[in-house]
Tab-separated table of C-alpha atoms in Angstrom:
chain	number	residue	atom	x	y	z
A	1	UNK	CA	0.000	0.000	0.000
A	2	UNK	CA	0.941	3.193	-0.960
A	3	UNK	CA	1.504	6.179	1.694
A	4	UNK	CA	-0.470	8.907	1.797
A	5	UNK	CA	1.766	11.976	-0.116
A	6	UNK	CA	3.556	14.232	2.096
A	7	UNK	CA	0.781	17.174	1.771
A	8	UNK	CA	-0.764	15.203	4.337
A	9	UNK	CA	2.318	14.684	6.996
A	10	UNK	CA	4.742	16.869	6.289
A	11	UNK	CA	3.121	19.547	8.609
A	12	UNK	CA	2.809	17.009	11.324
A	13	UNK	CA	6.127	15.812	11.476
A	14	UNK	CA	7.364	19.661	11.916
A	15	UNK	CA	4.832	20.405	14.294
A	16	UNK	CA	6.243	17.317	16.224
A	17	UNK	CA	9.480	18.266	15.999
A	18	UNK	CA	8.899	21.879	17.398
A	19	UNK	CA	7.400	20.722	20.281
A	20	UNK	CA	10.581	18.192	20.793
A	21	UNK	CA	13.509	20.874	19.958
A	22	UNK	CA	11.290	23.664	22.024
A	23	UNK	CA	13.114	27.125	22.674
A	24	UNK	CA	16.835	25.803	22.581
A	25	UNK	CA	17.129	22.673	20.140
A	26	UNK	CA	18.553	19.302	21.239
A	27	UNK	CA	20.814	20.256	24.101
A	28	UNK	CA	22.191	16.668	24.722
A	29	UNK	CA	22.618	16.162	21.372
A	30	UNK	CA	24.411	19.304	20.592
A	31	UNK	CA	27.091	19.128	23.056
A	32	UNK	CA	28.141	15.597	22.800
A	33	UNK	CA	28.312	15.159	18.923
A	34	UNK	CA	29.952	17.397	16.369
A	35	UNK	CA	27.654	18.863	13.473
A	36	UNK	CA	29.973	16.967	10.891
A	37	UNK	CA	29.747	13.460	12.348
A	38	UNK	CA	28.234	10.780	10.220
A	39	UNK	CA	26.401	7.953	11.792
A	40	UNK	CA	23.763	5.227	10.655
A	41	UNK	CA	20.702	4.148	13.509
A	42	UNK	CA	18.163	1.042	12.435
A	43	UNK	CA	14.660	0.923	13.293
A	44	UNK	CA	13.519	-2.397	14.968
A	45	UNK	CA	10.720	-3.519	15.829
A	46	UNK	CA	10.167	-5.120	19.380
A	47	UNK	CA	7.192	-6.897	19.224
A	48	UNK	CA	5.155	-9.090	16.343
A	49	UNK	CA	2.229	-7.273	14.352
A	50	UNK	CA	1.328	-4.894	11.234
A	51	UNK	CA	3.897	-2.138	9.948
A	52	UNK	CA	2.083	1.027	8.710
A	53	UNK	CA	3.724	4.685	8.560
A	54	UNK	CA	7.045	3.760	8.037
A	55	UNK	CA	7.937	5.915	4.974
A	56	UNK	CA	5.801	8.677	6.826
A	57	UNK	CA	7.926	8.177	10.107
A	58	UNK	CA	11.329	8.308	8.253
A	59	UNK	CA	10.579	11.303	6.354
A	60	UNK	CA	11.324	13.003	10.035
A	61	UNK	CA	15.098	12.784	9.175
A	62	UNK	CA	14.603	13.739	5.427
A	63	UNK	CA	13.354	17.254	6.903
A	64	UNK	CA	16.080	17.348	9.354
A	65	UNK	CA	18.567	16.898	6.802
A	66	UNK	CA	18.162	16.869	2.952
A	67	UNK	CA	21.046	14.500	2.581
A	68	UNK	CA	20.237	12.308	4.934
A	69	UNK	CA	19.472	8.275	3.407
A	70	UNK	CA	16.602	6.299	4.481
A	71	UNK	CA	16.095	2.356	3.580
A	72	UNK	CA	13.351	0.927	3.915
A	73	UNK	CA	13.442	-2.592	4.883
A	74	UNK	CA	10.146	-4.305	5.100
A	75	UNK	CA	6.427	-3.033	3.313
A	76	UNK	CA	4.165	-1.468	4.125
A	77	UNK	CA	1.549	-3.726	5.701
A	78	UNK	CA	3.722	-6.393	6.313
A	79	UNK	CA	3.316	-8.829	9.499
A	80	UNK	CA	6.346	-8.408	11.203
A	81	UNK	CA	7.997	-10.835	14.042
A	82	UNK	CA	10.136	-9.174	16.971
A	83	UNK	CA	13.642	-8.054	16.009
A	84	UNK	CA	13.413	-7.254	12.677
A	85	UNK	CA	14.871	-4.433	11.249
A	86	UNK	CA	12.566	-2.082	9.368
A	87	UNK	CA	14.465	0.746	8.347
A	88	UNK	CA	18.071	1.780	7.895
A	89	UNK	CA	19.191	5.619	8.010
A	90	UNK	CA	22.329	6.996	7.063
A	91	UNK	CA	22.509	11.097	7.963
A	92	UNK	CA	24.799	13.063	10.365
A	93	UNK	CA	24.609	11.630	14.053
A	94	UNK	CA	22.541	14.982	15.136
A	95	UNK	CA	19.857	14.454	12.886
A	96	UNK	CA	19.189	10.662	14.121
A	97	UNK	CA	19.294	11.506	17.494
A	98	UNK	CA	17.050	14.519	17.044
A	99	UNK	CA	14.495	12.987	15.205
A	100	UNK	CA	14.265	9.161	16.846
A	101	UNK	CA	11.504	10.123	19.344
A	102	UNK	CA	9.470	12.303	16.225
A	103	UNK	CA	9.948	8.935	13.837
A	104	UNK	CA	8.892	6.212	16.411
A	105	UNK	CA	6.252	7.953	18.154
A	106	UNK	CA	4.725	8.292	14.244
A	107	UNK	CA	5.633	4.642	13.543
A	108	UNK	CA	4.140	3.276	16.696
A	109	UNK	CA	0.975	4.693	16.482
A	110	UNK	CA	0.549	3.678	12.641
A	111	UNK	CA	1.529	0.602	13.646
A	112	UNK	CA	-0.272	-0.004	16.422
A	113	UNK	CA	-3.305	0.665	14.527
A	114	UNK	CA	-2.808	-1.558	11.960
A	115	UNK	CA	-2.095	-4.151	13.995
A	116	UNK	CA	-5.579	-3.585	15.988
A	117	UNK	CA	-6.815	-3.529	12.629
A	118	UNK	CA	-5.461	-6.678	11.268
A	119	UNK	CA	-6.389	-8.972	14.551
A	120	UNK	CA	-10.090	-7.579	13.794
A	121	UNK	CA	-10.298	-8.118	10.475
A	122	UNK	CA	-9.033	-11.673	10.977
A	123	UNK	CA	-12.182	-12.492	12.890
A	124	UNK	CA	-14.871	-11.747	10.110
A	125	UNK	CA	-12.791	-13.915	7.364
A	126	UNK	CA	-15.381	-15.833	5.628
A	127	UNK	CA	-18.005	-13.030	6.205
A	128	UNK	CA	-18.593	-10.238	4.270
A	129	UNK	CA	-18.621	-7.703	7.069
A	130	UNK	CA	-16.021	-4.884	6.873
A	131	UNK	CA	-14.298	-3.431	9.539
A	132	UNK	CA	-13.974	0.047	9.694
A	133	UNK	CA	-12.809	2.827	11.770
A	134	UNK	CA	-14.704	6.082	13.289
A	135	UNK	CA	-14.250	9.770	13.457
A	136	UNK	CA	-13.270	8.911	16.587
A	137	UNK	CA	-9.037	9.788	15.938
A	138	UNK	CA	-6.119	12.211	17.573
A	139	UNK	CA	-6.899	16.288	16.079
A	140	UNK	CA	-4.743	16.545	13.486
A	141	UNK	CA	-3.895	13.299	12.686
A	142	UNK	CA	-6.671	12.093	10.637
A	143	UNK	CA	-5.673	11.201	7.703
A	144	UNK	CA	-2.848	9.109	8.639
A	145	UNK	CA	-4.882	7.204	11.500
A	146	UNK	CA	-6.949	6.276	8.773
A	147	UNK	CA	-4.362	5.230	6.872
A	148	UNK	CA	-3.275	2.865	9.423
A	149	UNK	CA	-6.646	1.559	9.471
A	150	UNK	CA	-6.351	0.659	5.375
A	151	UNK	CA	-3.027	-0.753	5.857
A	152	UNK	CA	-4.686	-3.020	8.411
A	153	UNK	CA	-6.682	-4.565	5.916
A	154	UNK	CA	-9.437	-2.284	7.670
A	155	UNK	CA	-11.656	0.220	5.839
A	156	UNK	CA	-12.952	3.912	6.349
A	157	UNK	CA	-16.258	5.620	7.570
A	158	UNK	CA	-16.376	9.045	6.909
A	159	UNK	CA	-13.339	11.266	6.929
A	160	UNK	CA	-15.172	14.325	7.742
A	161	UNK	CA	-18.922	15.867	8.362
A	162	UNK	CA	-19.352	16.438	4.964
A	163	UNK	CA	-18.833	12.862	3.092
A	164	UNK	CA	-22.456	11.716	3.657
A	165	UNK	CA	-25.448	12.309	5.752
A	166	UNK	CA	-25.384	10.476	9.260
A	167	UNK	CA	-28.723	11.447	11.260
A	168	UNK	CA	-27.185	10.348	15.089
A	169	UNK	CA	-29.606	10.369	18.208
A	170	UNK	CA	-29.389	14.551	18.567
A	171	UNK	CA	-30.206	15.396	15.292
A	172	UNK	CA	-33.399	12.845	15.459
A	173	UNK	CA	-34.223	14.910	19.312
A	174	UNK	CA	-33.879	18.134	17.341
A	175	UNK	CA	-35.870	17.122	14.096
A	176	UNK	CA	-38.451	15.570	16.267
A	177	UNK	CA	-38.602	12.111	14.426
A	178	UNK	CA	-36.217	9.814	12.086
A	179	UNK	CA	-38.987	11.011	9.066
A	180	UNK	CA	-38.647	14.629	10.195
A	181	UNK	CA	-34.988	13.972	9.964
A	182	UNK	CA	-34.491	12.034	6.723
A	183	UNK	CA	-37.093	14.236	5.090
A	184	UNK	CA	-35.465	17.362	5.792
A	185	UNK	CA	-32.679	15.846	4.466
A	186	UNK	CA	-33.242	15.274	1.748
A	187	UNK	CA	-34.752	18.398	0.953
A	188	UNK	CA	-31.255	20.011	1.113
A	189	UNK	CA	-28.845	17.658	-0.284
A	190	UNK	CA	-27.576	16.644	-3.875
A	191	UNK	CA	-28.285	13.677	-5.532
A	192	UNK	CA	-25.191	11.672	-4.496
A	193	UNK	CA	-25.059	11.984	-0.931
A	194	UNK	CA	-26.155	8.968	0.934
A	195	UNK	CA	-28.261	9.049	3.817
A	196	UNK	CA	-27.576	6.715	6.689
A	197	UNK	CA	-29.423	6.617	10.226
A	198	UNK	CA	-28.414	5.399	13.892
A	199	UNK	CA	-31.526	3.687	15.244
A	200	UNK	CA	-31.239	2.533	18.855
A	201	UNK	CA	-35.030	0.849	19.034
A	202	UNK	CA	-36.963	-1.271	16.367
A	203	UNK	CA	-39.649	1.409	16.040
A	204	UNK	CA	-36.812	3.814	14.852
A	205	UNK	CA	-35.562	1.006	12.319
A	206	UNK	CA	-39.008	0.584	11.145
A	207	UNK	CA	-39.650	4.251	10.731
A	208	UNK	CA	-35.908	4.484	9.011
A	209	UNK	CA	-36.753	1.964	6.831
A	210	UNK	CA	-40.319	2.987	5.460
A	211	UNK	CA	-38.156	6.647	4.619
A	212	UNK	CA	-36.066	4.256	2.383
A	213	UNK	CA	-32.479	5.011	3.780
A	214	UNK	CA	-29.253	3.698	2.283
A	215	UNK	CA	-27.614	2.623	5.105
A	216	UNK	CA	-29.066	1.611	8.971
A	217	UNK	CA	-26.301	2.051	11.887
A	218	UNK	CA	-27.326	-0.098	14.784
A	219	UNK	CA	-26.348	1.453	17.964
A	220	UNK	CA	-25.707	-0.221	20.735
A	221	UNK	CA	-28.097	-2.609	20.092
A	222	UNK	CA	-27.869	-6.165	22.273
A	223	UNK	CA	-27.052	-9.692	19.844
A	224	UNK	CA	-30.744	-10.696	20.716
A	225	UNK	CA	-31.943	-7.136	19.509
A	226	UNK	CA	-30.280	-6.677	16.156
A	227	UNK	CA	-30.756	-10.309	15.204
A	228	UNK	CA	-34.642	-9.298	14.903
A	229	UNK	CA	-33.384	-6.065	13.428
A	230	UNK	CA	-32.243	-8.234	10.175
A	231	UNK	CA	-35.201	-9.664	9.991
A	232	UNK	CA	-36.814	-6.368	9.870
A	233	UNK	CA	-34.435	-5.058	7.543
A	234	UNK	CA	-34.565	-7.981	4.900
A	235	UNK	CA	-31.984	-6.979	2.622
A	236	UNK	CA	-33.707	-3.236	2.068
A	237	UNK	CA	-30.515	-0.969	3.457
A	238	UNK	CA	-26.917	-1.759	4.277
A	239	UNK	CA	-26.653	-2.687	8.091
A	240	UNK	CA	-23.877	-1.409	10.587
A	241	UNK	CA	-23.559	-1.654	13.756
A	242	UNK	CA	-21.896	-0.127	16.307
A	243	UNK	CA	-21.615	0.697	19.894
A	244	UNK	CA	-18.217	-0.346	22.305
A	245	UNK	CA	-17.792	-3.130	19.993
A	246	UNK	CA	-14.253	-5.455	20.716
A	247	UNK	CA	-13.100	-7.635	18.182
A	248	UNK	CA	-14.865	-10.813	20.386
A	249	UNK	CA	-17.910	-9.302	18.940
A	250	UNK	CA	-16.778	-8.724	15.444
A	251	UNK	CA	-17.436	-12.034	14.628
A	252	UNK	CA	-20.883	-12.724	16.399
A	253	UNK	CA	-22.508	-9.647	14.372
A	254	UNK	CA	-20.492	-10.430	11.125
A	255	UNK	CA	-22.395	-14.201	11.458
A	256	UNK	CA	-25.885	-12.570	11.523
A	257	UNK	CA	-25.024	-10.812	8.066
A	258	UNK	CA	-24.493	-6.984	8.981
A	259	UNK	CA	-22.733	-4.983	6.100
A	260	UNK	CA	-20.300	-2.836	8.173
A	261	UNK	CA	-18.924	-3.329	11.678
A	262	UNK	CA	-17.628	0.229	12.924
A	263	UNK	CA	-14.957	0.241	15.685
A	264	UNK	CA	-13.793	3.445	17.160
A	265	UNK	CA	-11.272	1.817	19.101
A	266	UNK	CA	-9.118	1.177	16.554
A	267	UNK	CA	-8.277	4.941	16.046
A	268	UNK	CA	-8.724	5.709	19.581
A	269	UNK	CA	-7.450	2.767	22.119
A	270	UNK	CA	-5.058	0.729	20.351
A	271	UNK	CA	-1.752	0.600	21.792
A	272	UNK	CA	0.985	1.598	20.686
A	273	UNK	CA	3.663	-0.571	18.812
A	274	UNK	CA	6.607	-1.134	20.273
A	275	UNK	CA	9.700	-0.045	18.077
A	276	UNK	CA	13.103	1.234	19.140
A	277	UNK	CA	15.846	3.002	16.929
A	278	UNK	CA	19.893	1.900	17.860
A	279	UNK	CA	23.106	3.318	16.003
A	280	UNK	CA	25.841	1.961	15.410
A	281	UNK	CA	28.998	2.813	17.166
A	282	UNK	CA	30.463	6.099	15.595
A	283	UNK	CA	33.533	5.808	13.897
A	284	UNK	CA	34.658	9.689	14.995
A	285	UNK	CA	33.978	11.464	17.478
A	286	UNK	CA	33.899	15.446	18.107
């Protein structure tokens, strides 16, 4: 899989590294190592799981240092075991030190997503429910939490308020009704915008349902409960559900023949993956 261009991380990466250098720039760094010395560092990882972000993390020591040379070692999305080496860069021994935390803090959360991801998706194989993540990610970091997702062998909801219509609970309270709702709608929007609707009873799936919506979002619905929800539905609207899901349900809903299984955990709980950067001993010294 291909990484999102640098339009979308470039900013992030500086912003990162601001906050790290602060008012006075790498102190440590600065007095123990001469601007001039060359050094190479490799990325490991430390644990088994799903690579994602690593050309995104790297590019921390392209912006530190133009002529600085990155390898990478493994794909992205690639199932990785503990110990193995996932990138190689070659730049002056100031720039690697500088940017380690900026590059694994990137690569751990990508990865750590991806690896959430990937243990979920493993659980539906066999059913045609995807896996998808939320709105639910870190400000800023959207796009590339998203990403992760992908690489995961996960899929998107919406990026943003403006992909499709989603009528939640407070939109129903303030239109008065899900027909209210989808009605005034559909008043408003163009021709191509779907509508979906979160329904947390059977008379609001019934009522979504005789409105003719595209898509049906279960909320926090019980097993017992959305199993006669599919019967109601009868193949007339894509189902999702959602709702604190863990991947130990993933499979139960995906058997009862739901569409779309969203997760906001995956952008918002999974933990980090543990990777660690270690140079080699310097040849010179300052």
């Amino acid at each position: 899989m291909n990484s999102p261009h640098p339009i979308f991380f470039d900013e992030i990466i500086i912003s990162a590294l601001k906050e790290d250098f602060g008012r006075s720039g790498d102190l440590t760094t600065e007095a123990l190592v001469g601007k001039d010395v060359r050094a190479t560092g490799r990325i490991y990882a430390k644990q088994d799981g799903c690579i994602a972000g690593l050309e995104i993390a790297i590019r921390t020591f392209n912006l530190l240092e133009s002529g600085a040379e990155t390898e990478i070692m493994v794909p992205e999305g690639e199932s990785v075991s503990a110990g193995t080496v996932l990138s190689v860069i070659r730049a002056s021994a100031r720039t690697i030190l500088a940017g380690e935390r900026t590059a694994l803090n990137i690569l751990g959360r990508l990865s750590g997503i991806a690896t959430s991801t990937r243990d979920v998706v493993k659980k539906v194989e066999g059913y045609k429910a995807r896996i998808v993540c939320t709105r639910k990610t870190t400000p800023g970091m959207r796009a590339l939490e998203k990403y992760a997702v992908r690489t995961g062998g996960g899929f998107n909801h919406r990026f943003g308020l403006d992909d499709a219509v989603l009528i939640k609970e407070n939109h129903i309270t303030v239109a008065g009704s899900v027909a209210n709702a989808v009605r005034g709608v559909r008043s408003r929007i163009g021709h191509l915008a779907k509508v979906e609707v979160e329904v947390e009873t059977l008379d609001q799936l019934k009522e979504a349902i005789s409105e003719k919506v595209d898509i049906v979002m279960l909320d926090n619905m019980s097993y017992e409960t959305a199993c006669q929800a599919m019967e109601i539905i009868d193949g007339k609207a894509l189902v999702e559900v959602s709702g604190g899901l863990t991947k130990e349900d993933a499979e139960k809903y995906a058997a009862i023949g739901v569409d779309i299984i969203s997760m906001g955990r995956l952008t918002h709980s999974s933990p980090a993956f543990d990777v660690s950067l270690i140079m080699d001993p310097l040849n010179s010294s300052r």
